[in-house]
Coordinates of C-alpha atoms in Angstrom, one line a residue:
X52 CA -61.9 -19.2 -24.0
X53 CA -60.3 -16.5 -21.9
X54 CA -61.3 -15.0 -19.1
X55 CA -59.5 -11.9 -16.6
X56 CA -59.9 -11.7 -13.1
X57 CA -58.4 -8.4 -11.0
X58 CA -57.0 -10.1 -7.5
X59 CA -54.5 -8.6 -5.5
X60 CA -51.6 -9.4 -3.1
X61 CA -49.2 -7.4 0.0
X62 CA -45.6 -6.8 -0.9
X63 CA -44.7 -5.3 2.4
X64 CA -47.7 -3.1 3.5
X65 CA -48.5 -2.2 0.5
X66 CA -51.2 -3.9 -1.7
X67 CA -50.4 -4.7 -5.5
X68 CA -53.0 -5.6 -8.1
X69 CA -52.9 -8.7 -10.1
X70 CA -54.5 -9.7 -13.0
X71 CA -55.5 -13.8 -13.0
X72 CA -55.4 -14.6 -16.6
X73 CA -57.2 -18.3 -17.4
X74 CA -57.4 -19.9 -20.5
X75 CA -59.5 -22.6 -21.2
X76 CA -57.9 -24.8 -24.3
X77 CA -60.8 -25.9 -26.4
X78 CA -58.0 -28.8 -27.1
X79 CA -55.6 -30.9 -25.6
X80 CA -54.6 -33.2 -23.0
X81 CA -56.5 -32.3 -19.5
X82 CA -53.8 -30.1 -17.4
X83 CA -54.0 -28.1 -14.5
X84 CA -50.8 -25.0 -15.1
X85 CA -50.0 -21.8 -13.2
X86 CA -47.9 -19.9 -14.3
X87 CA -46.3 -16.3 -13.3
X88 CA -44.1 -16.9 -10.6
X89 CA -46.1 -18.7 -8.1
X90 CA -44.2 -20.1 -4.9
X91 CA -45.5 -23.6 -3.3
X92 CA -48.7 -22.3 -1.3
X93 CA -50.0 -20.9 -4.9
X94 CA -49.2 -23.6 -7.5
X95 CA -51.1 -26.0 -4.8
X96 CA -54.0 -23.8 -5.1
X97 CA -54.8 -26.7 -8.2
X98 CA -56.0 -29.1 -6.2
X99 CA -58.4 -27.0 -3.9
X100 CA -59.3 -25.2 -6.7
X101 CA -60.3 -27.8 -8.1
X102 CA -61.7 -29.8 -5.5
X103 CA -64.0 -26.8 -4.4
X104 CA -65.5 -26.7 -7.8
X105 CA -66.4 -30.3 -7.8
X106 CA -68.0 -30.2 -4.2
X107 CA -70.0 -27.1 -5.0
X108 CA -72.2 -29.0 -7.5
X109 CA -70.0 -27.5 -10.9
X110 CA -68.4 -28.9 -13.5
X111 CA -64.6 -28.6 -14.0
X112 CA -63.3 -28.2 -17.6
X113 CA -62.0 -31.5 -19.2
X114 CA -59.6 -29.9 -21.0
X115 CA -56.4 -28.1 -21.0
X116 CA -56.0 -25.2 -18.2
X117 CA -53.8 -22.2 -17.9
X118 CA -53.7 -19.7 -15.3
X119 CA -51.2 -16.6 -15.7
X120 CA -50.7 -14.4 -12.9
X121 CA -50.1 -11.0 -14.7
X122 CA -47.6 -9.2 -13.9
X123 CA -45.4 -12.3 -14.3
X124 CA -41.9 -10.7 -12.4
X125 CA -43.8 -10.2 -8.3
X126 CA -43.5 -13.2 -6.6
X127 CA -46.5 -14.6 -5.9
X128 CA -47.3 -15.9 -2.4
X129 CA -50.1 -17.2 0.1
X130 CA -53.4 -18.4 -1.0
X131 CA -55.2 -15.5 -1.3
X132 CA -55.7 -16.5 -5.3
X133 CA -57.6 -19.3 -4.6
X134 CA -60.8 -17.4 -5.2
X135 CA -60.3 -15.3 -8.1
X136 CA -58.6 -18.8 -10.0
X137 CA -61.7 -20.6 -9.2
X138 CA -63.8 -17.4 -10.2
X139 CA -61.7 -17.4 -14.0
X140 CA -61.6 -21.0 -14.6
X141 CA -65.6 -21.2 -14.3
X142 CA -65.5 -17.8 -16.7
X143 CA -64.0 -19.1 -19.1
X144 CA -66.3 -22.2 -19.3
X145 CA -68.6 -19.9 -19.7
X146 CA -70.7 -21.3 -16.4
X147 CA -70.2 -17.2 -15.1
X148 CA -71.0 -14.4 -16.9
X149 CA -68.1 -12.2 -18.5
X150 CA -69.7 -8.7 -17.5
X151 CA -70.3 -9.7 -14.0
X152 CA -66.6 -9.3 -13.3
X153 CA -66.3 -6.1 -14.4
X154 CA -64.9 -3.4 -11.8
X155 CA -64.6 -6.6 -9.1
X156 CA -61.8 -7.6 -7.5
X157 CA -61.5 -10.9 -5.7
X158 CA -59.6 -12.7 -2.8
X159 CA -59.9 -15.6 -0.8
X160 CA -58.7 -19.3 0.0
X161 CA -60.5 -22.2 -0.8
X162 CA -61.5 -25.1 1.6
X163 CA -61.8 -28.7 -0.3
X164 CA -65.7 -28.5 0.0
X165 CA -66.3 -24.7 -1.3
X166 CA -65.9 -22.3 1.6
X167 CA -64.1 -19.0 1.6
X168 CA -61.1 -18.7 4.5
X169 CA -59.6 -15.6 5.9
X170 CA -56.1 -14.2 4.2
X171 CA -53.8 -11.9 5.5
X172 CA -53.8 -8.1 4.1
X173 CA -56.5 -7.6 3.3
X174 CA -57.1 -4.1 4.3
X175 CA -53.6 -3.0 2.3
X176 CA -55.5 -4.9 -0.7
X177 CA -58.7 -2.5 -0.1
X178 CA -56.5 0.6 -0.3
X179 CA -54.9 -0.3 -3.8
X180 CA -58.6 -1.0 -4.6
X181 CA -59.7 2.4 -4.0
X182 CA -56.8 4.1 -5.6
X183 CA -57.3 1.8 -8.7
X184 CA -60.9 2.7 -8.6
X185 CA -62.2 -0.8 -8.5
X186 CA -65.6 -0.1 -7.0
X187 CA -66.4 -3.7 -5.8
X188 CA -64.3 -5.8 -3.5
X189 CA -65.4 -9.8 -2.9
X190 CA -63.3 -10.7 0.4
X191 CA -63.4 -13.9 3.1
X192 CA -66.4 -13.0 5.2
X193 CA -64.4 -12.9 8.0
X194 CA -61.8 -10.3 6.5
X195 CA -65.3 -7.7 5.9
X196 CA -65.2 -5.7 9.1
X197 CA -61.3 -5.3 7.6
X198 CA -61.7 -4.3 4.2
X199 CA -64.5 -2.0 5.3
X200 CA -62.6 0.6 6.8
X201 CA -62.0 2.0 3.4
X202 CA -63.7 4.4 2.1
X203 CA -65.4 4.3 -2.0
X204 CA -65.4 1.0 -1.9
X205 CA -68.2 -1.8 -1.5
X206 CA -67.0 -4.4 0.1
X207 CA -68.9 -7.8 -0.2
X208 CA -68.6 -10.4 2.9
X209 CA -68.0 -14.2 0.5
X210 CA -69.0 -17.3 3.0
X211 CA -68.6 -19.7 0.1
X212 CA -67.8 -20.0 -3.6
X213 CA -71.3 -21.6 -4.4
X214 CA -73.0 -18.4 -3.3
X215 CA -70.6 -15.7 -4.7
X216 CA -71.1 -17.7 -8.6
X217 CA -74.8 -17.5 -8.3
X218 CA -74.8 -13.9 -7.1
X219 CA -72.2 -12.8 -10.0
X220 CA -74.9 -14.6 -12.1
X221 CA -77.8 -12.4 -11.1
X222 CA -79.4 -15.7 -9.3
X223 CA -79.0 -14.3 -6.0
X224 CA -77.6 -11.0 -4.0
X225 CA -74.9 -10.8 -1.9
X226 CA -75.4 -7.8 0.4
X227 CA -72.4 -5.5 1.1
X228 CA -70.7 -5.1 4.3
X229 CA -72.3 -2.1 6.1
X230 CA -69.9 0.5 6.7
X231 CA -68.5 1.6 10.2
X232 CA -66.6 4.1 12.0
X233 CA -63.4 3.9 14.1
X234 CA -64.1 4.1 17.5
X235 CA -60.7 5.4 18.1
X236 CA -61.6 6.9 21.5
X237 CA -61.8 3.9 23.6
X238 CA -59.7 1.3 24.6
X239 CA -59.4 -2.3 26.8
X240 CA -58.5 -1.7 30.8
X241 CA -54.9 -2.8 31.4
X242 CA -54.7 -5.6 34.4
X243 CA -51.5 -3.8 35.3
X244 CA -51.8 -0.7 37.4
X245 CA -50.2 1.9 38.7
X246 CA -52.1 1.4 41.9
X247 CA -51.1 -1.6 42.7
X248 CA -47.0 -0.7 42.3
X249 CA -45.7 0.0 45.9
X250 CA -43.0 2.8 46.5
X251 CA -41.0 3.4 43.4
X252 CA -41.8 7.2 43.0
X253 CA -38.5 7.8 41.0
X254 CA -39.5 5.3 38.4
X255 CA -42.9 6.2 38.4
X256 CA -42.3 9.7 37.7
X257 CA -39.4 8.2 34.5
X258 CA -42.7 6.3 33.5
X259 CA -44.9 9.5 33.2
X260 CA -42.0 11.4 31.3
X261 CA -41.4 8.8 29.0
X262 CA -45.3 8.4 28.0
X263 CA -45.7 12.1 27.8
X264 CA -42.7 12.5 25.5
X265 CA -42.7 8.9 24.1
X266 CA -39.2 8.5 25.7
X267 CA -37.2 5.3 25.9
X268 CA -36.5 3.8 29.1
X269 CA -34.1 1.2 31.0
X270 CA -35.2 0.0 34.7
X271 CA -32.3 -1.5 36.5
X272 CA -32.0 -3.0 39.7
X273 CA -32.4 -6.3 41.6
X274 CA -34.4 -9.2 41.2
X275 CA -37.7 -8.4 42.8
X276 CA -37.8 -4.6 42.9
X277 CA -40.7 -4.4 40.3
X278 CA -39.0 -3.7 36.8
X279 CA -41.4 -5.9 35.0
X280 CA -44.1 -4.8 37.0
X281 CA -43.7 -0.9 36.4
X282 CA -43.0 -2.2 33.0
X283 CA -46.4 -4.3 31.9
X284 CA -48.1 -1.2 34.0
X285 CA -46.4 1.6 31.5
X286 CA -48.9 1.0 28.8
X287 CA -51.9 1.9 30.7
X288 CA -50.2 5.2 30.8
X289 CA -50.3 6.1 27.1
X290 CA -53.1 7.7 25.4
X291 CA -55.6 6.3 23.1
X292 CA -54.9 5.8 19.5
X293 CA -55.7 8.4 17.2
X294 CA -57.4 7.6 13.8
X295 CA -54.4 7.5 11.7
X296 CA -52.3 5.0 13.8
X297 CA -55.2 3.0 14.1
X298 CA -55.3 2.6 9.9
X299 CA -51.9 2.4 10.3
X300 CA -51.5 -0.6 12.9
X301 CA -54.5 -2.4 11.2
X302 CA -52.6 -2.6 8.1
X303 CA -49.3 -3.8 9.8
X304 CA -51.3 -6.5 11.8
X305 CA -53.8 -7.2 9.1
X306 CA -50.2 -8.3 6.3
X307 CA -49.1 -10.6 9.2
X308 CA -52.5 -12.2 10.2
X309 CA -52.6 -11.1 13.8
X310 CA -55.7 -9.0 13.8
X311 CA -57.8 -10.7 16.7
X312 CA -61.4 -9.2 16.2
X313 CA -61.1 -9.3 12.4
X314 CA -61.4 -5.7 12.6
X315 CA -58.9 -3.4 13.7
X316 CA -56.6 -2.5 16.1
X317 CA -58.3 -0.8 19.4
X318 CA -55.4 -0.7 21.8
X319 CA -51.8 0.5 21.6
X320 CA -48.9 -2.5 21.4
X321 CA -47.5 -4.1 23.9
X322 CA -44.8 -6.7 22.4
X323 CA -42.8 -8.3 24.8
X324 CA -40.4 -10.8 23.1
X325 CA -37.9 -13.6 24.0
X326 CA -34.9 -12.7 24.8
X327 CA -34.3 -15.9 22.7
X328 CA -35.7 -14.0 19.2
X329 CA -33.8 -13.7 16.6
X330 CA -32.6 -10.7 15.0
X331 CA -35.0 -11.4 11.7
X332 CA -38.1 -11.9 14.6
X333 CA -37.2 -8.5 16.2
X334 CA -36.4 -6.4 13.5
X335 CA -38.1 -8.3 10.6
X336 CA -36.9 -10.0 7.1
X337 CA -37.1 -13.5 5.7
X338 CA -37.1 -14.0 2.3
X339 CA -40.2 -12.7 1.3
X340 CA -39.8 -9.9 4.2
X341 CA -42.2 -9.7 6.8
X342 CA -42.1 -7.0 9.8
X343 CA -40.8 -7.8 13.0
X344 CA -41.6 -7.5 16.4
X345 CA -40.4 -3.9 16.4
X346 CA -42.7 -2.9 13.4
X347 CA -45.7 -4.5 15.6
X348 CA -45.0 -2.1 18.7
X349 CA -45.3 1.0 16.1
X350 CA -47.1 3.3 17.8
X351 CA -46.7 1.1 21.1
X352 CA -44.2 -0.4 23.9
X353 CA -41.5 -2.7 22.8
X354 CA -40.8 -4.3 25.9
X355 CA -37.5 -6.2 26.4
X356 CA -36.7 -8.0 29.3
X357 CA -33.6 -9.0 31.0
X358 CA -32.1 -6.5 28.4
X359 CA -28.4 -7.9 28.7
X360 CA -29.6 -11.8 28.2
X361 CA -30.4 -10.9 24.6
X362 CA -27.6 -11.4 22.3
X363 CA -25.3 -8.6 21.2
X364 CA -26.1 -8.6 17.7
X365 CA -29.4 -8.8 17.9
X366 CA -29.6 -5.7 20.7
X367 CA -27.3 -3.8 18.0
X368 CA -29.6 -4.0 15.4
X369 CA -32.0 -1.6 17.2
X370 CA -29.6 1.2 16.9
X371 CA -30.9 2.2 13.7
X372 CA -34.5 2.0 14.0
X373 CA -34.8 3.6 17.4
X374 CA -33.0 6.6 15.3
X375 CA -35.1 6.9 12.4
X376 CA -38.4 4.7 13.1
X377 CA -38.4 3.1 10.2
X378 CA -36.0 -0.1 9.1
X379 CA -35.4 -1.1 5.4
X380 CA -34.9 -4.3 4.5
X381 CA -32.9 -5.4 1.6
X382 CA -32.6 -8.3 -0.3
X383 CA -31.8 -9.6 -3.9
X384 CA -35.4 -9.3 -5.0
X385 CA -35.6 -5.2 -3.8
X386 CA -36.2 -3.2 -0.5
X387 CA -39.0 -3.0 1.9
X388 CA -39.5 -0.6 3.9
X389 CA -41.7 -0.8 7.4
X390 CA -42.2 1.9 10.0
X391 CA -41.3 1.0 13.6
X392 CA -41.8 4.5 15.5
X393 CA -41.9 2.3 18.6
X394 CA -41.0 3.1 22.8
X395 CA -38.4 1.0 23.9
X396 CA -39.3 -0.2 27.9
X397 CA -36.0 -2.2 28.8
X398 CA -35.5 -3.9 32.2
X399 CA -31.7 -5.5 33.4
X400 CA -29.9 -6.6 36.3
X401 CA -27.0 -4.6 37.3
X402 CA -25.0 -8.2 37.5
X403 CA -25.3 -11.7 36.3
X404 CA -26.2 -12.7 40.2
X405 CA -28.3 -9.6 40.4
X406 CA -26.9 -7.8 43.5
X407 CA -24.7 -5.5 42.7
X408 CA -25.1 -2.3 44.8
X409 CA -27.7 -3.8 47.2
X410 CA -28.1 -2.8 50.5
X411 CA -28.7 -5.8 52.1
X412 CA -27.3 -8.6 50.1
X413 CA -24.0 -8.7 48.4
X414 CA -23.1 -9.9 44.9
X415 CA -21.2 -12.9 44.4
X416 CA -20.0 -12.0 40.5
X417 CA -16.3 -11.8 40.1
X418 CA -15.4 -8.1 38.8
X419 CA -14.8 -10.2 35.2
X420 CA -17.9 -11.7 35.1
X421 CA -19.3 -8.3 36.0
X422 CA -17.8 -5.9 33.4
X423 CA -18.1 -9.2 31.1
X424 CA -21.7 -8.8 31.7
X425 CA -21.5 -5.2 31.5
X426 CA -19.7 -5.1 27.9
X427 CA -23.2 -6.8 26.8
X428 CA -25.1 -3.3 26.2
X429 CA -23.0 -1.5 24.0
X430 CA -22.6 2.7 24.2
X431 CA -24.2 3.6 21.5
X432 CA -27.0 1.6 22.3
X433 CA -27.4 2.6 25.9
X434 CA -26.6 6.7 24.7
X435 CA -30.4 6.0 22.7
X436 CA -32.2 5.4 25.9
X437 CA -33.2 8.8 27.0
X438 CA -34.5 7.8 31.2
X439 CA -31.9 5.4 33.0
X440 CA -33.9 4.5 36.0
X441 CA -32.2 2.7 39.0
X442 CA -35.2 0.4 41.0
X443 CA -34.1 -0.2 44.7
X444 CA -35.7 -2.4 46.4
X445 CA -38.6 -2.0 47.9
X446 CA -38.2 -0.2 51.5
X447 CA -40.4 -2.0 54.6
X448 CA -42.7 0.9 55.1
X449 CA -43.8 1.3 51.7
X450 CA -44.1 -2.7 51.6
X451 CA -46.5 -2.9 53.9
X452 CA -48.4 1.0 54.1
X453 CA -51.4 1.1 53.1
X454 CA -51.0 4.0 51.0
X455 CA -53.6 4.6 48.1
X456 CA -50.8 5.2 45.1
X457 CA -51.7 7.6 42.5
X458 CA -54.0 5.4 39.6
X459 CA -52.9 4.9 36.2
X460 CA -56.0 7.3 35.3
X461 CA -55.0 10.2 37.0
X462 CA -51.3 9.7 35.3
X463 CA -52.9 9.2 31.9
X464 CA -54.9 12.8 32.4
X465 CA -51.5 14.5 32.5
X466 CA -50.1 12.5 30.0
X467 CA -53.1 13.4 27.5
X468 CA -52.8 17.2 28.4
X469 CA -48.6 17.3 27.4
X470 CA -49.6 15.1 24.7
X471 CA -51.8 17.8 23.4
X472 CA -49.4 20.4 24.1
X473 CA -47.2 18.5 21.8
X474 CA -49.7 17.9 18.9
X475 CA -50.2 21.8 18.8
X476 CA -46.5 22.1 18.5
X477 CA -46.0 20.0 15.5
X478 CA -49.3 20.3 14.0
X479 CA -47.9 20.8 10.4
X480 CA -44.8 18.3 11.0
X481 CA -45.1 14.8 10.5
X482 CA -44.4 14.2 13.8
X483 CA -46.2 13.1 17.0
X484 CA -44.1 13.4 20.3
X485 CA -40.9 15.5 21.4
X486 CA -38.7 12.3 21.4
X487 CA -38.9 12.5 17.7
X488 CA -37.8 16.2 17.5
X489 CA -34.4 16.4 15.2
X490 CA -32.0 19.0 15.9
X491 CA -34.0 22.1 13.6
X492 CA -37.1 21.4 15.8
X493 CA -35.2 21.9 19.2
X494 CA -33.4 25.1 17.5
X495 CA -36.9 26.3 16.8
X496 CA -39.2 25.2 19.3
X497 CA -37.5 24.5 22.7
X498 CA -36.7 27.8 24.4
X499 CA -34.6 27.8 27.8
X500 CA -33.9 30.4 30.3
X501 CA -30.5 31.5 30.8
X502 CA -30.2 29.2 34.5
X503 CA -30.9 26.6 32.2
X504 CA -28.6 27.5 29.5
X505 CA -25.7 27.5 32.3
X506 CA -26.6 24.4 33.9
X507 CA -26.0 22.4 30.5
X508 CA -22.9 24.3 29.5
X509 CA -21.9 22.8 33.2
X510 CA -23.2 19.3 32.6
X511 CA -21.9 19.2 29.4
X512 CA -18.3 19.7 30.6
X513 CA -18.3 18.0 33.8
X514 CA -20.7 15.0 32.7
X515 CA -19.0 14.9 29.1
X516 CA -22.5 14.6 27.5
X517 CA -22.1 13.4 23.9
X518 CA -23.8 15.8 21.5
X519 CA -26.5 13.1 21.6
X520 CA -27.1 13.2 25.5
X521 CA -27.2 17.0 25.0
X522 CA -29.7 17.3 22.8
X523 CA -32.2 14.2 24.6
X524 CA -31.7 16.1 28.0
X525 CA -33.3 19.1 26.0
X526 CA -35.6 17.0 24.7
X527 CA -36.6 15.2 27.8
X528 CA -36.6 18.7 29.9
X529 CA -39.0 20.1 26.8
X530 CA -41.5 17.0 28.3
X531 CA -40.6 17.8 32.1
X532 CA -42.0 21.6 31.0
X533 CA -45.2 20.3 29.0
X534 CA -46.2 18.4 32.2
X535 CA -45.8 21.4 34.3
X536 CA -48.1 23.8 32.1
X537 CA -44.6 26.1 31.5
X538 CA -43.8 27.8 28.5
X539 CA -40.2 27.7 28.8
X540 CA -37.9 25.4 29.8
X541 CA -36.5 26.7 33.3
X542 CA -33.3 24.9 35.4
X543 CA -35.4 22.7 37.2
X544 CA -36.4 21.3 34.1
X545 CA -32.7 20.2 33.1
X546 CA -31.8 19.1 36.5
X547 CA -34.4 16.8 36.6
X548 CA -33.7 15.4 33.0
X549 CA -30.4 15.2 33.8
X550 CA -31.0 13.0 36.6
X551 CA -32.0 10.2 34.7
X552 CA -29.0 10.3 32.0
X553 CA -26.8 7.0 31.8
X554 CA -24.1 7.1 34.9
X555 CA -21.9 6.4 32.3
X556 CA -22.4 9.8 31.5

């Protein structure tokens, strides 16, 4: 007898449906086969299938089993099929009813004794639910709160297999997952405060910019002078997430199994990787491509530090994605592509010892070792960071003032009023924040007086700003102007933007 079961799986962020085809032989030797290009973690789904059917009190066939996932040319991985398997093989035995499947989808790993785990992307499965117009979705209890952000679809919370056979055969009810809506106005209280950052105006002022403009930014200076401190603090700056890049997030955290309340992302990311990752960890891939750390701060703070510590080519690799904010990934079985809109917050020493340039102490790195150590951040690389930020240290009287510092909150305000200035702007572009404005946008939106106007044909000539350089000062001075309530972009604007332009420059 044959029975069909619709499942689903994640290639990339997208969910594909699957069809679990299972015939049970009415002859033959007793065999256990799946077939449809399975990887390891599925064609082991045998033995807790078959285990979980035994310890939930039913009978397992006697006979000859075969289980095609359909279509047979996707790669099938993770154990997400557990469910729907054990849900086809006890069809087709005719122990659950054939029109109790209808419109259902099903996903879910089996434990040896009959309970349903938690898998990874689920809420990517969801969506292709709804746009297949499968109406009822049986998910990991644990994954509900997930799967319940979509809309049109009933989503049914599955604690064990036992239950979910006697509900598809009318013995019971399941109750569906009540539905809920994003509170995408709040968010958790960062331990890391402005407040509490003594001195450091300059870079405090770079840090408001780059969260009003979603600017990237390099802190350098000597050890001690609070680059990873203004750093971890930057993120309480940034607004709260808006509906769309929460679905969004949730869908890239929910493919790689890091959602932490089982329901979706409240805050905005704040990845700070090793400078000992690899290029796949930062950037994504493998061979069945996941995304990386960069794809995980979309929408958020990529925070790298001791910037020149990381290796060359895995810095390099950033080039692209900071460009476009999105990074494709090829390999011989197609392309995936993730999005990775993210805000780079980088933090170096100006020399392997550290103190190079400091008042008080003086370096001890041979002019080799130090344009060695230079040579690390390439041009093109450093020409993408829009603020370059120099952190003294820490002068005796700010040390030890007790000075009330501006809060975070009062920061944020400002930042939420240019944000909104901004989403005004580009309400009918796909795109958020001046930082991603192309050259057409600047032509069309960014409007300078003429002092302006002559104090970049100036810097342009006598700072030999790249056509890149030129067009982030613009962009940064366009963010200067939507903190200041101005209209137009006026001199003071572009002096100040230029200010924090690569020395290099």
């Amino acid at each position: 007898m044959l029975a069909k079961v619709l499942s689903g799986t994640t290639i990339g962020l997208d969910g594909v449906l699957i069809t679990v085809e299972v015939d049970v032989a009415e002859r033959g030797f007793p065999g256990f086969t799946i077939v449809g290009l399975p990887d390891k973690s599925v064609d082991e789904a045998r033995e807790r299938v078959r285990s979980a059917i035994v310890n939930t009190s039913f009978e397992m066939p006697d006979t000859r089993l075969t289980v095609n996932l359909a279509p047979a040319d996707i790669q099938k991985v993770g154990s997400a099929f557990d469910l729907p398997i054990a849900v086809g093989i006890l069809t087709a035995a005719g122990m659950v009813k054939k029109e109790s499947l209808d419109d259902c989808l099903f996903v879910g790993e089996l434990s040896l004794e009959g309970t349903v785990r938690k898998v990874p992307g689920v809420l990517s499965i969801s969506l292709m639910a709804k746009s297949k117009k499968i109406r009822h979705v049986f998910v990991p209890a644990e994954n509900a709160r997930e799967a319940v952000l979509v809309d049109e679809v009933e989503v049914y919370p599955v604690r064990s297999f036992g239950e979910l056979v006697l509900h598809l055969n009318g013995e019971i009810f399941l109750a569906p997952q009540s539905k809920q809506s994003l509170d995408f106005g709040t968010r958790h209280e960062n331990n890391y405060l402005f407040e509490n950052i003594k001195g450091q105006s300059a870079a405090k002022r770079a840090c408001e910019i780059a969260a009003a403009g979603f600017h990237n930014v390099l802190f350098k200076g000597p050890p001690g002078t609070g680059k990873t401190l203004l750093s971890r603090s930057f993120s309480s700056l940034l607004p709260a997430l808006e509906k769309e890049e929460i679905l969004e997030l949730t869908k890239i955290y929910s493919v790689v199994g890091l959602l932490k309340n089982g329901c979706y992302v409240v805050d905005r990311p704040f990845r700070s990787p090793h400078h000992t990752t690899s290029r796949i960890g930062l950037v994504g891939g493998g061979s069945n491509p996941t995304p990386g750390e960069i794809s995980l701060a979309h929408r958020g703070v990529l925070f790298l530090d001791e910037l020149s510590e990381f290796p060359r080519t895995v810095l390099e690799s950033l080039r692209q994605p900071m460009e476009d904010g999105q990074i494709t990934i090829s390999r011989a079985q197609g392309s995936l592509t993730f999005p990775c809109r993210f805000l780079l917050v980088a933090a170096s020493n100006p020399c392997p010892c550290g103190y190079l340039g400091h008042p008080n102490r003086s370096c001890s790195c041979l002019p080799g070792t130090v344009l060695r150590y230079k040579k690390r951040l390439s041009g093109p690389l450093l020409d993408r960071i829009d603020l370059h930020v120099d952190v003294p240290p820490v002068s005796r009287e700010d040390l030890v003032d007790d000075i009330v510092a501006e809060t975070s909150a009062t920061i944020r305000g400002r930042v939420i009023k240019a944000r909104e200035k901004q989403k005004q702007r580009f309400h009918n572009l796909r795109i958020l924040t001046n930082a991603e404005m192309g050259p057409a946008e600047i032509k069309k939106f960014c409007r300078l007086d003429k002092k302006a106007v002559e104090l970049l044909k100036q810097a342009i000539s006598r700072l030999s700003l790249s056509a890149r350089s030129y067009f982030k000062t613009i962009k940064i001075a366009q963010t200067i102007s939507d903190l200041a309530g101005n209209g137009i972009i006026y001199q003071s604007a572009i002096a100040e933007a230029l200010q924090f332009r690569s020395h290099d420059d």
